[in-house]
Coordinates of C-alpha atoms in Angstrom, one line a residue:
Chain A
M22 CA 0.0 0.0 0.0
T23 CA 2.7 2.4 -0.9
N24 CA 0.9 4.2 -3.6
L25 CA -1.9 5.6 -1.5
I26 CA -2.0 9.3 -2.2
N27 CA -3.4 11.7 0.2
I28 CA -6.7 13.2 -0.4
L29 CA -7.9 16.7 0.8
L30 CA -11.6 17.4 1.0
V31 CA -12.4 21.1 1.1
E32 CA -16.2 21.1 2.1
D33 CA -18.2 23.1 4.6
D34 CA -21.4 21.0 4.8
E35 CA -21.2 18.3 7.5
V36 CA -23.6 16.0 5.7
D37 CA -21.6 16.4 2.5
I38 CA -18.5 15.4 4.4
M39 CA -20.3 12.4 5.8
N40 CA -21.4 11.7 2.3
V41 CA -17.8 11.6 1.0
Q42 CA -16.6 9.5 3.9
R43 CA -19.4 7.1 3.5
A44 CA -18.7 6.8 -0.1
F45 CA -15.1 6.1 0.6
R46 CA -16.1 3.4 3.0
K47 CA -18.7 1.9 0.7
N48 CA -16.1 1.7 -2.2
K49 CA -13.4 0.6 0.3
I50 CA -11.2 3.5 -0.6
S51 CA -8.5 3.5 1.9
N52 CA -6.6 6.7 0.8
P53 CA -6.0 9.0 3.8
L54 CA -8.7 11.6 3.7
Y55 CA -8.1 15.0 5.3
V56 CA -10.9 17.5 5.7
V57 CA -10.9 21.2 5.9
N58 CA -14.1 23.5 5.9
N59 CA -13.2 26.3 3.4
G60 CA -10.6 27.6 1.0
L61 CA -8.8 29.7 3.7
E62 CA -8.4 26.7 6.0
A63 CA -7.2 24.7 3.0
L64 CA -4.5 27.2 2.2
D65 CA -3.4 27.5 5.8
A66 CA -3.0 23.7 6.0
L67 CA -1.3 23.4 2.6
L68 CA 1.1 26.2 3.4
G69 CA 1.6 25.2 7.0
R70 CA 0.6 28.7 8.2
Q71 CA -1.4 27.3 11.1
P72 CA 1.0 25.4 13.5
G73 CA -0.5 22.1 14.5
A74 CA -2.9 22.0 11.6
E75 CA -0.3 20.9 8.9
I76 CA -1.3 18.1 6.6
P77 CA 1.0 15.9 4.4
S78 CA 0.7 17.5 0.9
P79 CA -2.1 15.8 -1.0
G80 CA -2.1 14.4 -4.5
I81 CA -5.8 15.2 -4.9
I82 CA -8.0 17.8 -3.7
L83 CA -11.8 17.4 -3.8
L84 CA -13.2 21.0 -3.8
D85 CA -16.7 22.4 -3.1
I86 CA -17.4 25.7 -4.8
N87 CA -19.8 27.4 -2.4
M88 CA -18.1 27.8 1.1
P89 CA -17.8 30.5 3.6
K90 CA -14.8 32.8 3.9
M91 CA -13.1 31.6 0.8
G92 CA -15.0 29.7 -1.9
G93 CA -13.7 27.1 -4.3
I94 CA -12.9 29.4 -7.2
E95 CA -11.1 31.9 -5.1
F96 CA -9.1 29.0 -3.5
L97 CA -8.2 27.7 -7.0
V98 CA -6.9 31.1 -7.9
E99 CA -4.7 31.2 -4.8
L100 CA -3.6 27.6 -5.2
R101 CA -2.4 28.1 -8.8
K102 CA -0.3 31.1 -7.7
Q103 CA 1.8 28.9 -5.3
P104 CA 4.6 27.2 -7.1
A105 CA 4.6 24.5 -4.5
L106 CA 0.9 23.7 -4.9
K107 CA 0.0 24.5 -8.5
S108 CA 0.5 20.9 -9.7
I109 CA -2.1 19.3 -7.4
S110 CA -5.0 17.7 -9.3
V111 CA -8.3 19.3 -8.2
F112 CA -11.7 17.8 -8.7
V113 CA -14.6 20.2 -8.2
M114 CA -17.5 18.5 -6.5
T115 CA -20.4 20.8 -6.3
T116 CA -24.1 21.4 -6.6
S117 CA -23.5 24.4 -8.7
N118 CA -24.6 24.0 -12.2
E119 CA -23.6 27.5 -13.1
E120 CA -21.9 27.8 -16.5
S121 CA -19.7 30.7 -15.1
D122 CA -18.4 28.4 -12.3
K123 CA -17.5 25.6 -14.8
V124 CA -15.7 28.1 -17.1
A125 CA -13.8 29.5 -14.2
A126 CA -12.9 26.1 -12.8
Y127 CA -11.6 24.7 -16.1
N128 CA -9.7 28.0 -16.7
L129 CA -7.9 27.3 -13.5
N130 CA -7.0 23.7 -14.8
V131 CA -9.2 21.5 -12.7
A132 CA -8.9 17.8 -13.5
G133 CA -12.7 17.5 -13.4
Y134 CA -16.0 19.2 -12.6
I135 CA -18.4 16.8 -11.0
L136 CA -22.1 17.7 -10.2
K137 CA -23.0 15.9 -7.0
P138 CA -25.8 13.5 -7.8
L139 CA -28.8 13.9 -5.5
S140 CA -28.9 10.3 -4.4
F141 CA -26.2 8.6 -2.4
E142 CA -26.1 5.8 -4.8
G143 CA -25.1 8.1 -7.6
F144 CA -22.6 9.9 -5.6
A145 CA -21.0 6.6 -4.4
N146 CA -20.7 5.5 -8.0
A147 CA -19.1 8.8 -9.0
V148 CA -16.6 8.5 -6.1
A149 CA -15.9 4.9 -7.3
T150 CA -15.3 6.0 -10.8
L151 CA -12.9 8.9 -9.5
S152 CA -11.0 6.3 -7.4
A153 CA -10.7 4.0 -10.4
Y154 CA -9.4 7.0 -12.4
W155 CA -6.7 8.1 -9.9
H156 CA -5.5 4.5 -9.4
L157 CA -5.1 4.3 -13.1
C158 CA -3.1 7.5 -13.2
E159 CA 0.6 7.4 -12.6
M160 CA 1.8 10.0 -10.1
P161 CA 5.4 11.1 -9.9
V162 CA 7.2 9.5 -6.9
R163 CA 8.4 12.9 -5.8
M164 CA 5.7 15.5 -6.1
P165 CA 7.1 18.8 -7.5
N166 CA 6.1 20.5 -4.4
D167 CA 8.2 18.2 -2.2
Q168 CA 11.3 19.8 -3.6
H169 CA 10.3 23.1 -2.0
V170 CA 9.2 21.9 1.4
Chain B
M25 CA -28.5 75.2 -51.0
T26 CA -28.6 76.9 -47.6
I27 CA -29.0 80.6 -47.4
S28 CA -28.1 82.0 -44.0
I29 CA -30.6 84.2 -42.0
R30 CA -28.3 87.1 -42.4
T31 CA -28.3 86.9 -46.2
K32 CA -32.0 86.6 -46.2
I33 CA -32.6 89.6 -44.0
A34 CA -30.1 91.6 -46.0
I35 CA -31.7 90.7 -49.3
A36 CA -35.2 91.5 -47.9
Q37 CA -34.1 94.9 -46.5
M38 CA -32.3 95.7 -49.8
I39 CA -35.4 94.9 -51.9
L40 CA -37.5 97.1 -49.6
I41 CA -34.9 100.0 -49.8
V42 CA -34.7 99.6 -53.6
L43 CA -38.4 99.9 -53.9
V44 CA -38.5 102.9 -51.7
S45 CA -35.7 104.5 -53.7
V46 CA -37.2 103.8 -57.0
F47 CA -40.5 105.3 -55.7
I48 CA -38.9 108.4 -54.4
Y49 CA -36.8 108.8 -57.6
S50 CA -39.6 108.4 -60.0
Y51 CA -42.3 110.1 -58.1
Y52 CA -40.9 113.0 -56.4
P53 CA -39.3 114.9 -59.3
D54 CA -42.3 114.1 -61.5
Q55 CA -44.6 115.5 -58.8
Q56 CA -42.3 118.6 -58.5
K57 CA -42.6 119.0 -62.3
Q58 CA -46.4 118.9 -62.2
L59 CA -46.5 121.4 -59.4
A60 CA -44.1 123.7 -61.2
L61 CA -46.0 123.4 -64.5
R62 CA -49.2 124.3 -62.8
A63 CA -47.6 127.3 -61.2
I64 CA -46.1 128.4 -64.5
D65 CA -49.5 127.9 -66.2
G66 CA -51.1 130.3 -63.7
K67 CA -48.1 132.7 -63.9
I68 CA -48.4 132.8 -67.7
K69 CA -52.1 133.5 -67.6
G70 CA -51.4 136.2 -65.0
I71 CA -48.8 137.8 -67.3
T72 CA -51.0 137.4 -70.3
N73 CA -54.0 139.0 -68.6
M74 CA -51.9 141.9 -67.2
F75 CA -50.3 142.2 -70.6
S76 CA -53.5 142.0 -72.6
I77 CA -55.2 144.5 -70.4
G78 CA -52.3 146.8 -70.5
V79 CA -51.9 146.5 -74.3
G80 CA -55.6 146.7 -74.9
I81 CA -55.8 150.0 -72.9
G82 CA -52.7 151.3 -74.6
M83 CA -53.8 150.3 -78.1
G84 CA -57.4 151.4 -77.4
E85 CA -56.3 154.8 -76.1
T86 CA -53.3 154.7 -78.5
D87 CA -51.2 155.0 -75.3
F88 CA -48.0 153.4 -76.1
V89 CA -46.6 154.1 -72.7
A90 CA -49.0 151.5 -71.3
V91 CA -47.8 149.0 -73.9
T92 CA -44.2 149.8 -73.1
E93 CA -44.9 149.4 -69.3
A94 CA -46.6 146.1 -70.0
L95 CA -43.6 145.0 -72.1
N96 CA -41.2 146.1 -69.5
W97 CA -43.2 144.4 -66.7
A98 CA -43.4 141.1 -68.7
N99 CA -39.8 141.4 -69.5
S100 CA -38.9 141.7 -65.8
D101 CA -39.4 137.9 -65.6
S102 CA -36.3 136.4 -67.3
A103 CA -38.3 133.3 -68.2
V104 CA -40.4 135.3 -70.7
V105 CA -38.5 134.9 -73.8
Y106 CA -41.0 135.9 -76.4
I107 CA -43.7 138.5 -76.7
S108 CA -45.7 139.4 -79.8
V109 CA -48.6 141.6 -80.2
R110 CA -50.6 141.6 -83.4
S111 CA -53.6 143.6 -84.5
E112 CA -56.7 142.1 -85.9
G113 CA -55.3 142.5 -89.4
N114 CA -52.3 140.4 -88.3
H115 CA -49.9 143.4 -88.3
S116 CA -47.1 143.3 -85.8
I117 CA -47.6 145.9 -83.2
A118 CA -45.0 144.9 -80.7
L119 CA -42.4 142.2 -80.7
F120 CA -40.0 141.1 -77.9
N121 CA -37.8 138.3 -79.1
P122 CA -34.2 138.7 -78.0
E123 CA -33.3 135.2 -78.7
G124 CA -34.8 135.1 -82.3
I125 CA -37.1 132.3 -81.6
S126 CA -39.4 131.3 -84.5
I127 CA -42.8 130.4 -82.9
P128 CA -44.5 127.1 -83.9
E129 CA -46.9 127.2 -86.8
Q130 CA -49.8 125.8 -85.0
V131 CA -49.6 128.9 -82.6
Q132 CA -49.1 131.2 -85.5
E133 CA -52.0 129.9 -87.4
A134 CA -54.4 129.6 -84.5
T135 CA -57.2 132.0 -85.0
K136 CA -59.4 131.9 -82.0
G137 CA -59.3 130.9 -78.4
N138 CA -56.5 130.4 -76.0
Q139 CA -53.7 128.1 -77.1
L140 CA -51.0 126.5 -74.9
V141 CA -48.3 124.8 -76.9
E142 CA -45.0 123.5 -75.6
Q143 CA -42.0 123.3 -78.0
D144 CA -38.3 123.2 -77.3
Q145 CA -38.7 123.7 -73.6
I146 CA -40.8 126.9 -74.3
I147 CA -44.5 127.2 -73.6
Y148 CA -46.4 129.5 -76.0
Y149 CA -49.5 130.9 -75.0
K150 CA -51.7 132.6 -77.5
T151 CA -54.7 134.6 -76.5
D152 CA -57.0 137.2 -77.9
I153 CA -56.7 140.8 -76.7
M154 CA -60.1 142.2 -75.8
Y155 CA -60.9 145.7 -75.0
Q156 CA -64.4 146.7 -74.0
Q157 CA -65.7 143.3 -75.3
L158 CA -64.2 144.0 -78.7
P159 CA -61.5 141.9 -80.2
F160 CA -58.4 143.9 -80.8
G161 CA -55.8 141.6 -81.8
S162 CA -53.8 138.6 -80.5
L163 CA -51.0 138.2 -78.0
V164 CA -48.4 135.4 -78.0
I165 CA -46.2 134.9 -75.0
G166 CA -43.3 132.4 -74.8
Y167 CA -42.3 131.3 -71.5
S168 CA -39.1 129.4 -71.2
L169 CA -39.1 126.2 -69.0
K170 CA -35.3 125.9 -69.2
P171 CA -34.8 127.1 -65.6
L172 CA -37.6 124.7 -64.5
Y173 CA -35.9 121.8 -66.4
A174 CA -32.6 122.8 -65.0
N175 CA -34.1 122.8 -61.5
L176 CA -35.7 119.4 -62.2
T177 CA -32.4 117.9 -63.4
E178 CA -30.8 119.2 -60.2
L179 CA -33.7 117.8 -58.1
K180 CA -33.4 114.4 -59.8
K181 CA -29.6 114.4 -59.2
T182 CA -30.1 115.2 -55.6
T183 CA -32.9 112.6 -55.2
L184 CA -30.6 110.0 -56.9
Y185 CA -27.8 110.8 -54.4
F186 CA -30.4 110.7 -51.5
C187 CA -31.6 107.3 -52.8
M188 CA -28.1 105.9 -53.2
S189 CA -27.0 107.0 -49.8
L190 CA -30.3 105.6 -48.4
L191 CA -29.5 102.3 -50.2
I192 CA -25.9 102.0 -48.9
C193 CA -27.0 103.1 -45.3
G194 CA -29.9 100.5 -45.5
V195 CA -27.7 97.8 -46.6
L196 CA -25.1 98.5 -43.9
I197 CA -27.8 98.7 -41.2
S198 CA -29.5 95.4 -42.4
L199 CA -26.1 93.7 -42.4
V200 CA -25.5 94.9 -38.9
V201 CA -29.0 93.9 -37.7
A202 CA -28.8 90.5 -39.3
H203 CA -25.4 90.0 -37.8
K204 CA -26.9 90.9 -34.4
I205 CA -29.7 88.4 -34.8
T206 CA -27.7 85.6 -36.4
Q207 CA -24.8 86.1 -33.7
N208 CA -27.3 85.1 -31.0
I209 CA -28.7 82.4 -33.1
T210 CA -25.2 81.1 -33.8
K211 CA -24.7 81.1 -30.0
L212 CA -27.7 78.8 -29.6
D213 CA -26.6 76.7 -32.5
N214 CA -23.2 76.3 -31.0
A215 CA -24.7 75.3 -27.7
V216 CA -27.0 72.7 -29.3
K217 CA -24.0 71.3 -31.3
A218 CA -21.9 71.1 -28.0
I219 CA -24.7 69.3 -26.4
S220 CA -25.2 66.9 -29.1
T221 CA -21.5 65.9 -29.1
G222 CA -21.8 65.1 -25.4
A223 CA -20.6 68.2 -23.8
E224 CA -22.0 68.8 -20.3
N225 CA -22.8 72.0 -18.4
V226 CA -23.2 74.0 -21.6
R227 CA -25.4 77.2 -21.1
V228 CA -26.3 79.9 -23.6
Q229 CA -25.6 83.6 -22.9
V230 CA -27.8 85.7 -24.9
N231 CA -28.6 89.3 -23.7
S232 CA -30.3 90.7 -26.7
N233 CA -33.6 91.5 -24.9
D234 CA -35.9 90.0 -27.5
E235 CA -37.4 86.7 -28.5
I236 CA -34.0 85.1 -29.0
E237 CA -33.0 85.9 -25.3
A238 CA -36.4 84.3 -24.3
L239 CA -35.5 81.3 -26.5
G240 CA -32.0 81.1 -24.9
R241 CA -33.6 81.2 -21.5
A242 CA -36.1 78.4 -22.4
F243 CA -33.1 76.5 -23.9
N244 CA -31.2 76.7 -20.7
Q245 CA -34.3 75.7 -18.7
M246 CA -34.5 72.7 -21.0
L247 CA -30.8 71.9 -20.3
D248 CA -31.2 72.2 -16.7
N249 CA -34.3 69.7 -17.0
L250 CA -32.4 67.4 -19.2
T251 CA -29.4 67.4 -16.8
A252 CA -31.8 66.7 -13.8
S253 CA -33.5 63.9 -15.6
K254 CA -30.1 62.5 -16.8
T255 CA -28.9 62.5 -13.2
A256 CA -32.1 60.8 -12.2
L257 CA -31.8 58.3 -15.0
V258 CA -28.1 57.5 -14.0
A259 CA -29.1 57.1 -10.5
Y260 CA -32.1 54.9 -11.5
S261 CA -30.0 52.7 -13.8
A262 CA -27.4 52.3 -11.0
Q263 CA -30.1 51.3 -8.7
L264 CA -31.5 49.0 -11.3
K265 CA -28.1 47.4 -11.9
K266 CA -27.6 46.9 -8.2
Q267 CA -31.0 45.3 -8.0
N268 CA -30.2 43.1 -10.9
E269 CA -27.0 42.0 -9.2
E270 CA -28.9 41.4 -6.0
L271 CA -31.4 39.3 -8.0
N272 CA -28.6 37.3 -9.6
Q273 CA -27.1 36.8 -6.2
F274 CA -30.5 35.9 -4.9
S275 CA -31.1 33.2 -7.4
Y276 CA -27.5 31.9 -6.9
V277 CA -28.2 31.7 -3.2
V278 CA -31.5 30.1 -3.7
S279 CA -29.8 27.5 -5.9
H280 CA -27.1 26.5 -3.5
D281 CA -28.4 27.4 -0.1
L282 CA -31.8 26.0 -0.5
K283 CA -30.5 22.9 -2.3
A284 CA -27.8 22.0 0.3
P285 CA -30.2 21.2 3.2
L286 CA -32.5 19.3 0.8
R287 CA -29.7 17.1 -0.2
A288 CA -28.8 16.5 3.3
I289 CA -32.2 15.5 4.2
F290 CA -32.2 13.2 1.1
K291 CA -29.0 11.6 2.1
L292 CA -29.8 11.2 5.7
S293 CA -33.1 9.5 4.9
E294 CA -31.1 7.1 2.6
W295 CA -28.5 6.4 5.2
L296 CA -31.3 5.9 7.8
E297 CA -32.9 3.4 5.6
E298 CA -29.5 1.7 4.7
D299 CA -28.3 1.5 8.3
L300 CA -31.5 0.4 9.8
G301 CA -31.8 -2.3 7.1
D302 CA -34.1 -5.1 8.1
N303 CA -35.1 -3.4 11.3
L304 CA -37.2 -0.9 9.4
D305 CA -40.9 -1.7 9.1
E306 CA -42.7 -1.3 5.9
E307 CA -44.6 2.0 6.9
P308 CA -41.6 4.1 8.0
K309 CA -39.8 2.8 4.9
K310 CA -42.6 4.2 2.8
H311 CA -42.6 7.4 4.7
L312 CA -38.8 7.7 4.0
Q313 CA -39.5 7.2 0.4
T314 CA -42.3 9.8 0.4
L315 CA -39.8 12.2 2.1
R316 CA -37.4 11.8 -0.6
S317 CA -40.0 12.2 -3.5
R318 CA -40.9 15.5 -1.8
V319 CA -37.3 16.5 -1.7
F320 CA -37.1 15.7 -5.5
R321 CA -40.1 17.9 -6.1
M322 CA -38.6 20.7 -4.2
E323 CA -35.4 20.4 -6.1
G324 CA -37.4 20.5 -9.2
L325 CA -39.2 23.6 -8.2
I326 CA -35.9 25.3 -7.3
N327 CA -34.5 24.3 -10.7
G328 CA -37.6 25.7 -12.4
L329 CA -37.2 29.0 -10.6
L330 CA -33.6 29.2 -11.5
E331 CA -34.3 28.4 -15.1
Y332 CA -37.1 31.1 -15.1
S333 CA -34.9 33.7 -13.7
K334 CA -32.1 33.1 -16.1
I335 CA -34.2 34.0 -19.1
G336 CA -33.7 37.6 -20.1
K337 CA -30.4 37.9 -18.1
Q338 CA -28.4 35.8 -20.5
T339 CA -27.5 37.0 -24.0
F340 CA -28.7 34.7 -26.6
H341 CA -27.0 34.7 -29.8
L342 CA -28.6 34.8 -33.2
E343 CA -28.3 31.5 -34.9
K344 CA -29.4 30.1 -38.2
T345 CA -32.4 28.1 -37.1
D346 CA -34.1 25.3 -39.1
T347 CA -37.4 25.2 -37.1
R348 CA -38.5 21.9 -38.5
Q349 CA -35.2 20.2 -37.8
M350 CA -35.2 21.8 -34.3
I351 CA -38.6 20.5 -33.5
M352 CA -37.8 17.0 -34.7
E353 CA -34.8 17.0 -32.3
I354 CA -37.0 18.2 -29.5
I355 CA -39.5 15.4 -30.1
E356 CA -36.7 12.8 -30.1
L357 CA -35.4 14.1 -26.9
L358 CA -38.8 14.0 -25.2
N359 CA -39.2 10.5 -26.4
P360 CA -43.0 10.2 -26.5
S361 CA -44.7 6.9 -26.4
H362 CA -44.8 5.2 -29.9
C363 CA -48.6 5.7 -30.2
T364 CA -48.3 9.4 -29.9
Q365 CA -48.9 11.0 -33.4
I366 CA -47.1 14.2 -34.0
M367 CA -47.6 16.2 -37.1
V368 CA -45.1 18.8 -37.9
A369 CA -46.0 21.2 -40.7
P370 CA -43.7 21.1 -43.6
N371 CA -43.5 24.9 -44.1
L372 CA -41.8 25.6 -40.8
P373 CA -39.3 28.5 -41.5
L374 CA -35.6 28.6 -41.8
F375 CA -34.4 31.9 -40.3
K376 CA -31.9 33.6 -38.1
T377 CA -33.1 33.9 -34.6
K378 CA -32.4 33.3 -30.9
K379 CA -32.5 29.6 -31.4
L380 CA -32.0 28.6 -27.7
L381 CA -35.1 30.7 -26.7
L382 CA -37.3 29.3 -29.5
N383 CA -36.1 25.9 -28.5
Q384 CA -37.2 26.4 -24.9
V385 CA -40.6 27.6 -26.1
F386 CA -41.3 24.5 -28.3
S387 CA -39.7 22.2 -25.7
N388 CA -42.1 23.3 -23.0
L389 CA -45.2 23.4 -25.2
I390 CA -44.6 20.0 -26.9
S391 CA -43.7 18.3 -23.6
N392 CA -46.9 19.8 -22.0
A393 CA -48.9 18.5 -25.1
I394 CA -47.4 15.1 -24.5
K395 CA -47.7 15.1 -20.6
Y396 CA -51.3 16.4 -20.4
N397 CA -52.9 13.9 -22.7
D398 CA -55.4 11.5 -21.6
K399 CA -56.2 9.9 -25.0
N400 CA -55.2 6.6 -26.1
I401 CA -53.7 8.1 -29.3
P402 CA -52.4 11.5 -28.5
V403 CA -52.3 13.7 -31.5
I404 CA -50.1 16.9 -31.6
T405 CA -50.1 19.3 -34.5
I406 CA -47.3 21.8 -35.0
A407 CA -48.0 24.5 -37.5
V408 CA -47.0 28.0 -38.6
E409 CA -48.7 30.9 -40.3
E410 CA -46.6 33.7 -41.9
R411 CA -47.7 37.2 -40.9
E412 CA -46.3 40.5 -42.0
N413 CA -43.4 40.8 -39.4
V414 CA -43.8 37.6 -37.3
Y415 CA -44.3 34.0 -37.6
E416 CA -47.4 32.6 -35.7
F417 CA -46.5 29.2 -34.4
S418 CA -49.0 27.0 -33.0
V419 CA -48.8 23.6 -30.9
A420 CA -52.2 21.9 -30.6
D421 CA -53.1 18.7 -28.9
N422 CA -56.1 16.5 -28.3
G423 CA -55.6 16.3 -24.6
M424 CA -57.7 17.2 -21.6
G425 CA -57.8 20.9 -22.5
I426 CA -57.9 23.8 -20.1
E427 CA -61.1 25.7 -18.9
P428 CA -61.2 29.3 -20.2
K429 CA -61.0 30.7 -16.8
Y430 CA -57.6 29.3 -16.4
H431 CA -56.3 30.6 -19.7
E432 CA -54.3 33.5 -18.0
K433 CA -53.4 31.6 -14.9
V434 CA -51.6 28.8 -16.6
F435 CA -48.9 31.2 -17.8
T436 CA -48.1 32.2 -14.2
I437 CA -45.1 30.6 -12.5
F438 CA -45.8 27.5 -10.2
Q439 CA -49.4 27.3 -11.3
T440 CA -50.4 23.7 -12.0
L441 CA -54.0 22.7 -12.8
A442 CA -53.6 19.0 -11.7
A443 CA -52.4 18.0 -8.3
R444 CA -48.7 17.5 -8.3
D445 CA -49.2 13.9 -6.9
K446 CA -51.1 13.1 -10.1
V447 CA -48.9 14.7 -12.7
E448 CA -45.4 15.5 -11.5
S449 CA -44.9 19.2 -12.5
T450 CA -43.2 22.2 -11.3
G451 CA -45.5 24.6 -13.0
V452 CA -42.7 26.6 -14.5
G453 CA -42.9 25.3 -18.2
L454 CA -45.5 27.7 -19.6
S455 CA -44.2 30.6 -17.6
I456 CA -40.8 30.1 -19.1
A457 CA -42.3 29.8 -22.5
K458 CA -44.2 33.1 -22.0
K459 CA -41.0 34.8 -20.7
C460 CA -39.0 33.5 -23.7
V461 CA -41.7 34.7 -26.2
E462 CA -41.9 38.1 -24.5
D463 CA -38.2 38.4 -24.4
V464 CA -38.1 38.7 -28.1
G465 CA -41.2 40.8 -28.3
G466 CA -43.8 38.1 -29.1
T467 CA -47.0 37.2 -27.6
I468 CA -48.5 33.8 -26.4
R469 CA -52.0 32.7 -25.8
V470 CA -54.0 29.5 -25.5
E471 CA -57.3 28.4 -27.2
S472 CA -58.9 25.6 -25.4
E473 CA -62.0 24.1 -23.8
L474 CA -62.1 21.5 -21.1
G475 CA -62.0 18.1 -22.7
K476 CA -61.4 19.4 -26.2
G477 CA -57.6 19.7 -26.4
A478 CA -55.6 22.9 -26.3
R479 CA -53.9 25.0 -28.8
F480 CA -51.0 27.2 -27.8
I481 CA -50.3 30.0 -30.3
F482 CA -47.3 32.3 -30.1
T483 CA -45.9 35.0 -32.3
W484 CA -42.1 35.2 -33.0
P485 CA -40.5 38.1 -34.8
K486 CA -38.9 37.3 -38.2
K487 CA -36.1 39.6 -37.3
I488 CA -34.5 40.3 -34.0
E489 CA -32.2 43.1 -33.1
A490 CA -28.7 41.7 -32.9
I491 CA -27.5 44.0 -30.1
R492 CA -29.0 43.8 -26.7
N493 CA -27.6 45.5 -23.6
N494 CA -27.4 43.2 -20.7
F495 CA -26.1 44.2 -17.4
N496 CA -22.9 42.3 -16.6
V497 CA -23.7 39.5 -14.3
H498 CA -21.6 39.7 -11.3
K499 CA -21.8 36.8 -9.0
L500 CA -20.4 36.1 -5.6
A501 CA -19.5 32.8 -4.4
S502 CA -21.2 32.4 -1.0

């Protein structure tokens, strides 16, 4: 189990967090899942600005769009500005079906934009597909961001 | 060709002055001549009377002193250039003719009566000399008009000079007046031009104390009003923009913030059911399912509301639209039961329009026609009639129909005529169709009776303005 990449979930809704955790359990995805509640917390954790809240650098970020303090798109803008973090794959998982959000997200090089299905069944399937996808993808042994840390 | 007001005024004045000058020049000397001639006439008669009396007395009494006196008296007027007195027998008694004038024959030959003849600027007057009612002889007096004509020529010259100076002065004055008037008009004109090129705070300064000043004041008043209403308009449009932004944000908030708890409810009910598993009785299980179906409905309503609020905010581009093909695609997408008969008119137009909006209208109308149909063989007819500026499309069905009292109401958002439990509907379809049609300036109506099917008719302009100003949509992620 050496190739288990860290996953960071940026999500403010408690039930949505439970939803992801449940989907992970159901699909027997054992990648370590770290959770933060908004874009600002995510940046703090990634950049180690908050002592005690550091997390190992993730290979994948699951990002919600609508969050307090700092939303998903704003977070993406900040993330892509950081040389150490700009290579992280980001999957947007949101309820926002707004065209403007999709355009903005893809302009910031997201790996995918996923609309959360209403039913848990649908969501679990989506997470399973994602899991299969990132298992298929080869990740570099040393992430570019490691060189800077 | 434009003729400036200045030129027009100058020309009008000049014509007037020329007329006056010509009148003065032609009338005044002539009148003077007439007056002079009348005076001369009287004078000659006076001289003649005096003379004939004097001569008559002198001749009758053979008193040549009286004749000589009369001659001297007549001679004192330098204008008298000829005097001849002849006896009845035509013998010359006295002759005064220093210039050696030969008198005209008609005067010479005239026998009786008074004769007045003008020749070579001399008036000859012949009269009989009477003494004690007896004819004695004849008298001819020549009176020179040369001094008079010389005076008249002088007068004409003076009049001409007067008229010419009048003309020159008049032209100059008219130019000055025209300049004064047009100067103020030019001020107004410049102000108007400045305003039309977008200058602000332009005011007219006219102190001519006449109608133009009044016009200038009215113009300034108008500008003040214009500025005021412009300011109000700017404020209003800013307010409108703000409200529009708020509305956008509102619909976004609605979409996310209302949906999030719904989703949570939905998921939690699923997890409850899943976690309880076999411990869950049939009835609570059914309740959980109903709960989820209501959540679905609510989600549908929210989506409908969002869709409705989006129309008119987005800019829809003009696209070449094959209406018939578009309708075929809609029907394919709606996937009606195979017994449904859909008749699509062959003459549906191919034109450039806001395709997405037209698509929305047809989608909603056709899907309603399919959905609200209780017949075994639903029949839907799609037709078009070409009017002058618009196409009049119609979607007719043989379904359950709508009572006339609901014909207005069906286009209102969230209005459904059947209970939602019977026919799952959000009640936004027709309101969206109406909003789309009205967005391009068309109208929509329904013709229907209960149980007799319904026919939705809407007009769609053949040409749509390409440019439409939309407020920029600013959206804040919550």
